[in-house]
Amino acid sequence: MLIVFLLYKNPRSRLNRFCALAILPFAIWSTAFIFFNSAVSPDEAMIWLNIASIGWCSFPSFVLFFYMEFTGYDRVVRNPLMMILCIVPALFCIYWQLAGYTIAGIIKQPYGWSYIIKPTLPHAFFILYYIGFVATSIYLIYDYGRKAKTKRDKKAARLFFITPLLTVILSSLTDIIFPLFEITAVPPIGVVFILIWANGFVFAISNYKLMELTPAGAADEIIATMSDALILLDPDYKIAFANNAAYDLLGYSPDELQNKPFGLITAPTADEKIIGKLLAGFTDINSHEMYLKAKNGENIPVWISASVVKDKFGESTGIVINARDVREHKKIEQDLRESEEKYRNLVEHALIGIGIHQNNKIVYANEKFAAMLGYTRKDVTGRWIADVIHPEERSFILERAARRQSGSSEPDTYEIRFLRNDGSFFYALISNVLIEYNGNIATLFNIVDITDTKSRIELEQINKELESFSYTVSHDLRAPLRSIKGFSQALLEDCEDMLDTDGADYLRRICAAAKRMEELIDNLLELSRLGRAELCMSSVNLSEICCEIAAELKDLEPQRQVKIVIAKDITAYGDKNLLRVVMENLLQNAWKFTGKNPNAKIEFGVMHSEDGPIYFVRDNGIGFDMSYADKLFKPFQRLHTEAEFAGTGVGLATVYKIIQRHGGKIWAESHENKGTTFYFTLPL
């Protein structure tokens, strides 16, 4: 009946199901004992005693499952290995009982049958298992009650602590200790004492709405555990109630705030008009920023939402106030403002022309770009992009821009002729990237005048500035990103149980996206450093470097069987540290993309041509379609999805930049499902 009662209250709840499962062994035990006591023969009594053993041997495991679920260790219960470890002792005890290793014999008494226990190793194991599991359950509920924040939870925990403790003491006395000392005058009535425990369940469900889905119970939980401060003012504007979050935010104890005027916790800087309207109850307030004063004197910025509480006659009975701590939000906001100001200054005072065009119109231009065209910023903004492109190139450039914005693969950097305000033109190198601007797709471009040789020389200096700009942007993004990642992870760890499945999933996605963005920023910073680092040239033994890298790869995945062939004594002239980065990326690439080949092979060697040595790294991995080879060495371009092969798409861009800085070349040849070979040259 209690099992049916539990499942009727809330059949979808895991907690209710575990509770029903914990009661099931007692039902088996008590039912079998009815027939055990009324059995006609010893053989029949032993059969029913063995059936009862299924109940008494399994209940410690099932009770532990319930208490772990109830006290917040549900993730432990969900672990299949944990469930197996808890069930195995019960199965051993049932087996030993059926094999006759636990109960020494049965005796007929006036009240029915009883049994005698002899000290044996299986029986000692059962005692340890029984005490260990039940004691753990009782400790879990004790610890839960000690940490509980609501009176309801504390009372329920106290009930769940006292009733099993009494039950275990009394039932152990009659069912284990007396039979062990061959005291059979007192019947084994542990199943009767179980009713103490069962009544505790019924009382908790009925009086504390435990395991029962009710609006009142849900409201209590929400108020007690919500992260926002909740304050209720009475008609005299005194604090009638505050939740735990309010006490934590302001640093007061309940006694220090109860029945105190609201003015005690409002900062001198608070908006007096808003406070007046709030206290007068004239209007509801939604997300208004103000300051609350903590006990230590700190003025805490909060977003206030408040509404008047009215009785059924429409009379005001108080005001309910919700306050959200926005200190961290304001800090992030300030960091973003400072970063935005820094980036704006970088763009405005850049030595290159920077602009944005959207729907074929220029929507932003910095001073340098406007000056290149002979306009003011005001005059060039809003002008059709076609008006500043040379007529001979206008149609081609506009079609290319349209294809790029529609998602087609187009060159990012190329030469172009721009028209000045006076009708003359100049040659420029333009670089394009798609961005979101005012909610729609747009193109961010930067241009460099390459009309004369001097401008072409200056281009190298400008590229260095762009690398420095990229480094600054990536570096400054870290602080806001750490806040997003840290608070999302904290929310997931501390409040996952209060979220539904979708909410928890969204948080995990935020954490995963923040982690991936952090990896991308790290890779972008590394790529920027390569452009600024000085080369330290010397003779480098590439074969030795490859052998070291191969050993590291095998240590990371010792289970993989990969044949690695490295030609001996291959040397090159270059920066040893940067060339190691080249070989690490190429060999790691080969190792990764041969992961699905049981006969994986990786080879490093050199070929000789008229122009000098050509180094290569070859593998028999998954390969790629050569029609996409133009994307291979571009940052963040990937030819395989992240689900297939992990990575950020920066490794080969890094290799390309290092080889380029050495004055060499790099290219690749590949066939799908047959493998890939990367070739590169280095000056002698």
XYZ file of C-alpha atoms in Angstrom:
684
model
C 0.000 0.000 0.000
C 2.852 2.393 0.794
C 4.493 1.649 -2.580
C 1.216 2.427 -4.367
C 0.818 5.566 -2.238
C 4.307 6.812 -3.197
C 3.870 6.193 -6.912
C 0.414 7.772 -6.833
C 1.831 10.978 -5.330
C 4.344 11.526 -8.116
C 4.917 8.558 -10.452
C 7.501 10.357 -12.614
C 9.835 11.289 -9.778
C 13.076 9.274 -9.526
C 13.012 9.895 -5.782
C 9.565 8.313 -5.428
C 10.642 5.341 -7.513
C 13.765 4.790 -5.399
C 11.656 5.083 -2.251
C 9.249 2.451 -3.595
C 12.244 0.268 -4.485
C 13.599 0.635 -0.921
C 10.260 -0.538 0.527
C 9.947 -3.518 -1.853
C 12.484 -5.752 0.047
C 10.498 -5.173 3.289
C 7.329 -6.280 1.508
C 9.047 -9.497 0.340
C 10.544 -10.049 3.785
C 7.318 -9.524 5.749
C 5.164 -11.547 3.333
C 7.546 -14.519 3.458
C 7.679 -14.355 7.298
C 3.886 -14.752 7.516
C 4.203 -18.097 5.798
C 7.436 -18.917 7.656
C 5.750 -18.658 11.075
C 2.743 -20.712 9.980
C 4.700 -23.411 8.106
C 3.731 -27.018 8.867
C 7.162 -28.627 8.470
C 10.802 -27.572 8.917
C 11.419 -27.943 5.177
C 8.518 -25.648 4.333
C 9.696 -23.140 6.976
C 13.207 -23.132 5.492
C 11.814 -22.462 1.990
C 9.933 -19.387 3.239
C 12.968 -18.280 5.262
C 15.098 -18.400 2.104
C 12.494 -16.318 0.250
C 12.514 -13.813 3.104
C 16.309 -13.600 2.810
C 15.883 -11.954 -0.600
C 14.288 -9.069 1.263
C 16.597 -8.721 4.264
C 19.750 -9.204 2.147
C 18.805 -6.583 -0.485
C 17.209 -3.834 1.597
C 20.530 -2.181 2.724
C 21.481 -1.601 -0.942
C 18.085 -0.235 -1.949
C 17.852 1.949 1.157
C 21.295 3.406 0.344
C 20.118 4.167 -3.224
C 17.128 6.078 -1.858
C 19.113 8.075 0.673
C 21.757 9.033 -1.917
C 19.020 10.180 -4.304
C 17.255 12.107 -1.523
C 20.396 13.863 -0.224
C 21.621 15.058 -3.621
C 24.028 12.288 -4.627
C 21.811 11.299 -7.559
C 24.739 11.464 -10.003
C 26.488 8.745 -7.988
C 23.369 6.572 -8.163
C 23.205 7.045 -11.932
C 26.697 5.587 -12.310
C 26.283 1.956 -13.495
C 29.509 0.903 -11.750
C 28.215 2.268 -8.422
C 24.944 0.364 -8.798
C 26.810 -2.869 -9.530
C 29.103 -2.401 -6.508
C 26.062 -1.906 -4.261
C 24.079 -4.864 -5.639
C 26.921 -7.429 -5.577
C 27.097 -7.714 -1.723
C 23.334 -8.351 -1.617
C 23.644 -11.121 -4.221
C 26.486 -12.766 -2.264
C 24.439 -12.732 0.949
C 21.375 -14.217 -0.796
C 23.557 -16.946 -2.319
C 25.147 -17.827 1.038
C 21.736 -18.014 2.697
C 20.371 -20.314 -0.035
C 23.522 -22.454 0.285
C 22.983 -22.782 4.064
C 26.018 -20.801 5.245
C 24.144 -18.153 7.295
C 21.230 -19.672 9.253
C 22.427 -22.601 11.351
C 18.972 -24.072 12.016
C 15.320 -23.416 12.793
C 13.395 -24.103 16.000
C 9.664 -24.540 16.590
C 8.329 -22.140 19.222
C 4.783 -21.552 20.592
C 4.526 -18.405 18.468
C 5.789 -20.211 15.343
C 9.219 -20.861 13.869
C 12.444 -19.130 14.859
C 16.047 -19.564 13.750
C 19.570 -19.802 15.195
C 22.627 -18.015 13.785
C 26.147 -19.418 14.069
C 29.172 -17.102 13.646
C 30.561 -17.796 10.165
C 32.537 -15.810 7.631
C 29.468 -15.264 5.361
C 27.447 -14.088 8.361
C 30.232 -11.691 9.408
C 30.263 -10.331 5.841
C 26.489 -9.776 6.035
C 26.822 -7.910 9.349
C 29.535 -5.627 7.922
C 27.539 -5.036 4.732
C 24.342 -4.389 6.733
C 25.954 -1.986 9.227
C 28.065 -0.233 6.583
C 25.239 0.498 4.154
C 22.653 1.432 6.784
C 25.127 3.582 8.742
C 26.114 5.381 5.527
C 22.436 6.041 4.794
C 21.847 7.426 8.292
C 24.946 9.622 8.065
C 23.886 10.989 4.670
C 20.506 12.058 6.019
C 22.131 13.513 9.155
C 24.536 15.583 7.044
C 21.692 16.632 4.744
C 19.624 17.840 7.705
C 22.594 19.743 9.105
C 23.046 21.640 5.838
C 19.344 22.066 4.973
C 18.218 25.671 4.553
C 14.463 25.290 5.076
C 12.619 24.154 8.202
C 10.646 21.706 6.105
C 13.813 19.963 4.926
C 15.323 19.979 8.425
C 12.209 18.376 9.961
C 11.954 15.794 7.196
C 15.652 14.944 7.564
C 15.265 14.624 11.349
C 12.368 12.209 10.838
C 14.346 10.187 8.283
C 17.259 10.052 10.742
C 15.381 9.028 13.913
C 13.017 6.406 12.456
C 15.677 4.254 10.718
C 17.971 4.562 13.729
C 15.256 3.171 16.051
C 14.323 0.524 13.510
C 17.910 -0.663 13.033
C 18.575 -0.881 16.786
C 15.387 -2.835 17.611
C 15.387 -5.127 14.559
C 19.112 -5.916 14.976
C 18.385 -6.950 18.560
C 15.566 -9.402 17.739
C 16.716 -10.642 14.315
C 20.521 -10.821 14.676
C 21.794 -10.559 18.268
C 19.192 -12.836 19.976
C 19.495 -15.615 17.315
C 23.295 -15.323 17.517
C 23.142 -16.095 21.266
C 20.445 -18.765 20.646
C 17.800 -16.725 22.470
C 14.669 -17.952 20.689
C 12.009 -17.040 23.272
C 11.719 -13.591 21.641
C 10.531 -13.915 18.037
C 12.449 -12.216 15.181
C 10.109 -9.280 14.643
C 12.333 -6.902 12.678
C 9.610 -6.682 10.045
C 7.318 -5.212 12.695
C 9.838 -2.569 13.678
C 10.124 -1.659 9.999
C 6.677 -0.106 10.466
C 8.388 2.662 12.480
C 10.435 3.483 9.414
C 7.431 3.169 7.086
C 5.331 5.467 9.281
C 8.145 7.999 9.093
C 7.808 7.957 5.318
C 4.029 8.419 5.490
C 4.300 11.240 8.031
C 6.961 13.037 5.974
C 4.913 12.774 2.787
C 1.680 13.861 4.462
C 2.972 16.686 6.677
C 5.988 18.028 4.798
C 4.707 17.301 1.270
C 7.869 15.293 0.779
C 8.111 13.657 -2.650
C 4.750 15.197 -3.516
C 4.569 17.752 -6.300
C 2.633 20.731 -4.888
C 2.707 24.447 -5.702
C 3.325 25.340 -2.053
C 6.228 22.909 -1.729
C 7.737 24.118 -4.999
C 7.385 27.745 -3.889
C 9.174 27.032 -0.593
C 12.047 25.371 -2.449
C 12.324 28.195 -4.984
C 12.331 30.934 -2.333
C 14.855 29.093 -0.144
C 17.301 28.306 -2.937
C 16.859 31.200 -5.380
C 20.001 33.260 -5.988
C 18.203 36.618 -6.031
C 17.401 38.417 -2.789
C 13.678 38.406 -1.946
C 12.338 40.887 0.606
C 8.736 41.317 1.794
C 7.714 44.630 3.385
C 4.658 44.951 5.604
C 2.173 47.889 5.304
C 4.468 49.960 7.541
C 7.371 49.356 5.130
C 9.201 47.196 7.633
C 10.976 44.010 6.602
C 8.552 41.153 7.317
C 10.503 38.446 5.486
C 13.812 37.976 3.662
C 15.183 34.833 2.061
C 18.644 33.339 2.550
C 20.012 35.125 -0.518
C 19.048 38.501 0.990
C 20.869 37.723 4.244
C 23.930 36.528 2.321
C 23.922 39.619 0.077
C 23.594 42.173 2.877
C 25.539 40.359 5.607
C 22.741 40.537 8.205
C 21.285 37.743 10.319
C 17.483 37.198 10.350
C 17.191 38.778 13.815
C 19.004 41.907 12.609
C 16.616 42.490 9.695
C 13.240 41.280 10.937
C 10.822 44.207 11.586
C 13.471 46.783 10.659
C 12.581 49.703 8.322
C 13.461 49.280 4.653
C 15.577 52.450 4.876
C 18.114 50.484 6.920
C 19.305 48.690 3.780
C 18.896 51.451 1.147
C 22.070 53.292 0.214
C 22.259 57.093 0.404
C 22.855 57.084 -3.370
C 19.555 55.311 -4.070
C 17.054 57.126 -6.293
C 14.740 58.863 -3.804
C 11.876 59.163 -6.308
C 11.977 55.440 -7.021
C 12.154 54.630 -3.310
C 9.222 56.958 -2.690
C 7.099 55.330 -5.393
C 8.147 51.910 -4.155
C 7.169 52.602 -0.566
C 3.983 54.441 -1.552
C 2.966 51.431 -3.624
C 1.849 53.623 -6.510
C 3.414 51.552 -9.242
C 5.257 48.326 -9.964
C 8.985 48.584 -10.685
C 10.758 46.376 -13.200
C 14.568 46.022 -13.392
C 15.450 49.439 -12.013
C 19.061 49.897 -10.948
C 19.683 51.150 -7.426
C 21.995 50.500 -4.474
C 21.420 48.565 -1.262
C 23.567 49.146 1.809
C 25.194 46.069 3.370
C 25.936 45.679 7.050
C 29.628 46.442 6.426
C 28.681 49.743 4.782
C 29.251 48.623 1.176
C 26.839 50.081 -1.384
C 25.831 47.115 -3.549
C 24.431 47.764 -7.054
C 21.271 45.719 -7.693
C 18.470 45.466 -10.207
C 15.225 45.971 -8.320
C 11.842 44.575 -9.316
C 8.950 45.253 -6.969
C 5.181 44.983 -6.884
C 2.395 45.703 -4.414
C 0.783 42.723 -2.666
C -2.983 43.172 -2.346
C -5.675 41.258 -0.506
C -8.932 40.082 -2.053
C -10.476 43.511 -1.437
C -7.750 45.270 -3.367
C -6.136 46.768 -0.279
C -2.333 46.938 -0.126
C -0.896 44.459 2.392
C 2.763 44.899 1.599
C 5.402 45.075 -1.098
C 7.464 42.185 -2.480
C 10.938 43.163 -3.691
C 13.319 41.118 -5.817
C 16.937 42.328 -5.902
C 19.632 40.885 -8.170
C 23.291 41.512 -7.352
C 24.903 43.063 -10.451
C 28.386 43.807 -9.121
C 30.012 41.251 -11.377
C 27.835 42.323 -14.285
C 28.945 45.947 -13.857
C 32.574 44.875 -13.665
C 32.238 42.934 -16.933
C 30.398 45.909 -18.439
C 33.255 48.221 -17.434
C 35.842 45.806 -18.867
C 33.915 45.669 -22.141
C 33.629 49.476 -22.276
C 37.376 49.834 -21.749
C 38.081 47.188 -24.389
C 35.665 48.838 -26.823
C 37.332 52.205 -26.291
C 40.746 50.678 -26.834
C 39.672 48.952 -30.061
C 37.960 52.131 -31.301
C 41.160 54.102 -30.790
C 43.171 51.414 -32.565
C 40.828 51.478 -35.565
C 40.444 55.255 -35.693
C 44.190 55.862 -35.610
C 45.271 52.870 -37.698
C 47.721 53.459 -40.567
C 45.453 51.480 -42.912
C 41.991 52.235 -44.247
C 39.261 50.319 -42.447
C 35.574 50.286 -43.358
C 32.375 48.239 -43.378
C 29.978 47.864 -46.285
C 26.496 46.388 -46.055
C 23.863 46.067 -48.782
C 26.411 47.685 -51.135
C 26.637 50.807 -48.965
C 29.552 52.036 -46.855
C 28.226 52.109 -43.282
C 31.525 52.823 -41.520
C 34.868 54.359 -42.513
C 37.826 55.374 -40.385
C 39.743 58.612 -40.950
C 42.489 56.906 -42.966
C 40.060 55.315 -45.448
C 38.156 58.578 -45.932
C 41.427 60.452 -46.478
C 42.590 57.893 -49.066
C 39.453 58.607 -51.094
C 39.625 62.362 -50.602
C 36.422 62.566 -48.563
C 35.515 63.385 -44.995
C 34.170 60.517 -42.895
C 30.723 62.095 -42.997
C 30.756 62.316 -46.802
C 31.928 58.755 -47.431
C 29.563 57.100 -44.924
C 26.320 56.143 -46.648
C 27.898 56.284 -50.142
C 27.423 53.334 -52.521
C 30.509 51.106 -52.542
C 30.330 51.085 -56.345
C 31.049 54.856 -56.366
C 34.583 54.329 -55.004
C 35.587 51.335 -57.198
C 37.220 51.777 -60.601
C 34.605 51.295 -63.371
C 36.633 48.540 -65.058
C 36.580 46.438 -61.857
C 33.232 47.511 -60.392
C 31.030 44.715 -61.764
C 33.519 41.946 -60.939
C 34.194 43.212 -57.392
C 30.488 43.654 -56.554
C 29.648 40.152 -57.831
C 32.495 38.710 -55.753
C 31.242 40.581 -52.639
C 27.683 39.287 -53.204
C 28.910 35.702 -53.562
C 31.025 36.025 -50.398
C 28.081 37.349 -48.365
C 25.872 34.522 -49.665
C 28.339 31.960 -48.299
C 30.456 31.109 -51.360
C 34.192 30.652 -51.033
C 35.951 33.750 -52.417
C 39.511 35.077 -52.036
C 39.833 37.230 -48.931
C 42.765 39.333 -50.140
C 43.383 40.753 -53.614
C 44.391 43.929 -55.454
C 41.787 46.541 -56.363
C 41.659 50.062 -57.844
C 39.770 52.703 -55.839
C 38.408 55.981 -57.218
C 39.260 59.186 -55.391
C 36.915 62.141 -55.019
C 38.826 64.031 -57.747
C 38.374 61.196 -60.292
C 41.885 59.771 -59.997
C 42.472 56.228 -58.787
C 45.024 54.293 -56.748
C 46.004 50.641 -56.427
C 45.238 49.022 -53.109
C 45.510 45.663 -51.433
C 42.153 44.840 -49.822
C 41.372 42.200 -47.203
C 37.771 41.177 -46.454
C 36.025 39.318 -43.654
C 32.321 38.718 -43.030
C 30.878 40.089 -39.791
C 27.491 40.754 -38.219
C 26.637 44.453 -38.154
C 23.384 45.735 -36.630
C 21.954 42.232 -36.787
C 22.722 41.593 -40.474
C 25.625 40.253 -42.521
C 28.237 42.785 -43.605
C 31.841 42.909 -44.832
C 34.668 44.395 -42.796
C 37.553 45.422 -45.045
C 40.930 47.045 -44.666
C 42.947 48.534 -47.500
C 46.548 49.565 -48.089
C 47.660 51.880 -50.878
C 50.263 49.963 -52.919
C 50.547 52.420 -55.805
C 54.265 53.045 -55.400
C 57.212 51.092 -54.066
C 57.272 53.028 -50.789
C 53.718 51.897 -50.021
C 54.609 48.312 -50.766
C 57.508 48.515 -48.311
C 55.214 50.058 -45.720
C 52.822 47.140 -46.163
C 55.142 44.909 -44.159
C 55.062 47.368 -41.264
C 51.268 47.593 -41.468
C 50.944 43.803 -41.408
C 52.944 43.816 -38.191
C 50.537 46.360 -36.757
C 47.633 44.142 -37.763
C 49.272 41.212 -35.992
C 49.747 43.392 -32.919
C 46.106 44.477 -33.157
C 45.024 40.821 -33.410
C 47.155 39.989 -30.380
C 45.662 42.864 -28.358
C 42.091 41.910 -29.255
C 42.656 38.245 -28.401
C 44.436 39.054 -25.148
C 41.765 41.485 -23.931
C 38.946 39.069 -24.741
C 40.252 36.680 -22.107
C 38.995 38.574 -19.044
C 35.275 38.725 -20.064
C 35.498 35.164 -21.377
C 36.887 33.902 -18.053
C 33.934 35.484 -16.277
C 31.447 33.852 -18.642
C 33.150 30.475 -18.343
C 33.633 30.659 -14.567
C 30.112 31.752 -13.679
C 28.519 29.292 -16.144
C 30.514 26.435 -14.611
C 29.658 27.593 -11.070
C 25.970 27.798 -11.977
C 26.116 24.310 -13.495
C 27.853 22.799 -10.462
C 25.784 24.569 -7.801
C 22.330 24.774 -9.371
C 22.085 21.893 -11.864
C 19.567 20.068 -9.666
C 17.251 23.099 -9.753
C 17.283 23.277 -13.562
C 15.237 21.241 -15.974
C 16.941 19.100 -18.631
C 16.914 21.868 -21.247
C 18.306 24.425 -18.819
C 21.173 22.164 -17.756
C 21.881 21.330 -21.405
C 22.004 25.030 -22.326
C 24.492 25.656 -19.521
C 26.705 22.767 -20.648
C 26.655 24.210 -24.165
C 27.687 27.635 -22.826
C 30.579 26.023 -20.894
C 31.661 23.988 -23.952
C 31.437 27.042 -26.243
C 33.450 29.169 -23.770
C 36.113 26.455 -23.554
C 36.333 26.225 -27.350
C 36.536 30.020 -27.671
C 39.363 30.019 -25.112
C 41.240 27.487 -27.257
C 40.662 29.625 -30.364
C 41.979 32.747 -28.588
C 45.080 30.855 -27.386
C 45.741 29.664 -30.931
C 45.186 33.165 -32.320
C 47.668 34.587 -29.789
C 50.208 31.926 -30.736
C 49.714 32.728 -34.416
C 50.268 36.450 -33.684
C 53.446 35.723 -31.707
C 54.936 33.854 -34.673
C 54.790 37.018 -36.766
C 56.648 39.032 -34.121
C 59.275 36.581 -32.865
C 62.886 37.001 -34.018
C 64.420 34.137 -36.001
C 67.469 32.453 -34.487
C 68.986 30.619 -37.466
C 71.191 27.550 -37.160
C 71.594 24.026 -38.534
C 68.726 21.867 -37.255
C 68.502 18.054 -37.242
C 64.880 17.459 -38.244
C 65.217 13.661 -37.882
C 66.047 13.951 -34.171
C 63.128 16.334 -33.627
C 60.751 13.936 -35.402
C 61.933 10.984 -33.297
C 61.237 12.933 -30.085
C 57.767 13.962 -31.282
C 56.948 10.394 -32.379
C 57.894 9.077 -28.927
C 55.634 11.663 -27.292
C 52.708 10.686 -29.540
C 53.144 7.007 -28.676
C 53.266 7.810 -24.961
C 49.973 9.721 -25.239
C 48.200 6.832 -27.012
C 50.161 3.643 -26.273
C 47.231 1.470 -27.406
C 47.605 2.594 -31.029
C 49.753 0.567 -33.422
C 51.250 3.080 -35.844
C 54.271 2.417 -38.059
C 56.422 5.569 -38.047
C 59.327 5.727 -40.531
C 61.799 8.604 -40.039
C 64.719 9.041 -42.412
C 68.025 9.509 -40.611
C 70.166 12.650 -40.372
C 67.928 15.027 -42.292
C 69.084 18.565 -41.538
C 67.838 22.022 -42.468
C 68.812 25.616 -41.804
C 66.359 27.624 -39.722
C 65.027 28.533 -36.279
C 65.105 25.327 -34.228
C 62.135 26.189 -31.989
C 59.897 27.243 -34.885
C 60.867 24.239 -37.023
C 59.954 21.993 -34.078
C 56.504 23.641 -34.108
C 56.269 22.804 -37.840
C 57.137 19.148 -37.315
C 54.856 18.852 -34.244
C 51.854 20.148 -36.198
C 52.512 18.013 -39.281
C 53.166 14.792 -37.329
C 50.237 15.403 -34.946
C 48.061 16.017 -38.010
C 49.168 12.718 -39.539
C 48.671 10.895 -36.208
C 45.153 12.332 -35.844
C 43.924 11.607 -39.363
C 45.232 8.011 -39.350
C 43.243 7.293 -36.176
C 40.650 5.198 -38.040
C 43.197 3.133 -39.998
C 44.207 -0.110 -38.198
C 47.365 -0.257 -40.371
C 48.370 3.365 -39.893
C 51.693 4.508 -41.313
C 53.479 7.882 -41.025
C 56.672 8.752 -42.875
C 59.110 11.671 -42.768
C 61.751 12.066 -45.445
C 63.368 14.303 -48.061
C 63.476 14.425 -51.850
C 66.085 16.273 -53.877
C 65.280 18.574 -56.785
C 67.175 21.101 -58.884
C 66.020 23.891 -56.552
C 67.089 22.058 -53.397
C 65.691 19.581 -50.853
C 61.943 19.063 -50.513
C 60.933 17.729 -47.097
C 57.745 15.724 -46.698
C 55.453 14.143 -44.099
C 53.268 11.377 -45.552
C 50.414 9.381 -44.017
C 47.825 6.837 -45.153
C 44.957 8.486 -43.283
C 41.545 9.778 -44.305
C 42.851 12.391 -46.765
C 40.767 15.217 -48.253
C 39.254 16.508 -51.482
C 41.933 18.523 -53.325
C 39.276 20.969 -54.567
C 39.347 22.417 -51.036
C 43.145 22.696 -50.895
C 42.996 26.516 -51.032
C 41.440 26.513 -47.537
C 44.104 24.288 -46.049
C 46.482 26.893 -44.635
C 43.940 29.552 -43.663
C 43.262 30.129 -39.936
C 40.170 28.392 -38.542
C 39.409 26.645 -41.861
C 38.637 22.931 -41.394
C 38.086 20.230 -44.009
C 36.543 17.835 -41.477
C 33.958 18.469 -38.780
C 34.967 18.740 -35.114
C 32.761 15.724 -34.371
C 35.009 13.631 -36.677
C 38.375 15.055 -35.655
C 39.074 17.519 -32.847
C 40.967 20.746 -33.491
C 40.664 24.494 -33.986
C 41.937 24.865 -37.559
C 45.022 26.908 -36.619
C 47.781 24.267 -36.786
C 48.392 24.350 -40.550
C 48.048 28.150 -40.608
C 50.843 28.215 -38.023
C 52.987 25.887 -40.187
C 52.368 28.060 -43.243
C 53.400 31.231 -41.398
C 56.631 29.661 -40.079
C 57.649 28.284 -43.482
C 56.794 31.647 -45.072
C 58.953 33.508 -42.515
C 61.841 31.199 -43.423
C 61.376 32.087 -47.106
C 60.180 28.592 -48.020
C 57.037 27.110 -49.541
C 54.547 24.470 -48.371
C 51.866 22.549 -50.244
C 49.929 19.300 -49.985
C 48.761 16.419 -52.145
C 45.956 14.145 -51.009
C 43.440 11.498 -52.064
C 40.322 10.780 -50.055
C 40.679 7.640 -47.895
C 44.196 7.070 -49.255
C 46.287 9.591 -47.366
C 47.985 12.976 -47.507
C 51.521 14.227 -48.128
C 52.718 17.662 -47.000
C 55.774 19.039 -48.827
C 57.834 22.042 -47.753
C 61.061 23.722 -48.702
C 63.552 25.765 -46.689
C 66.333 27.962 -48.086
C 69.815 26.464 -47.848
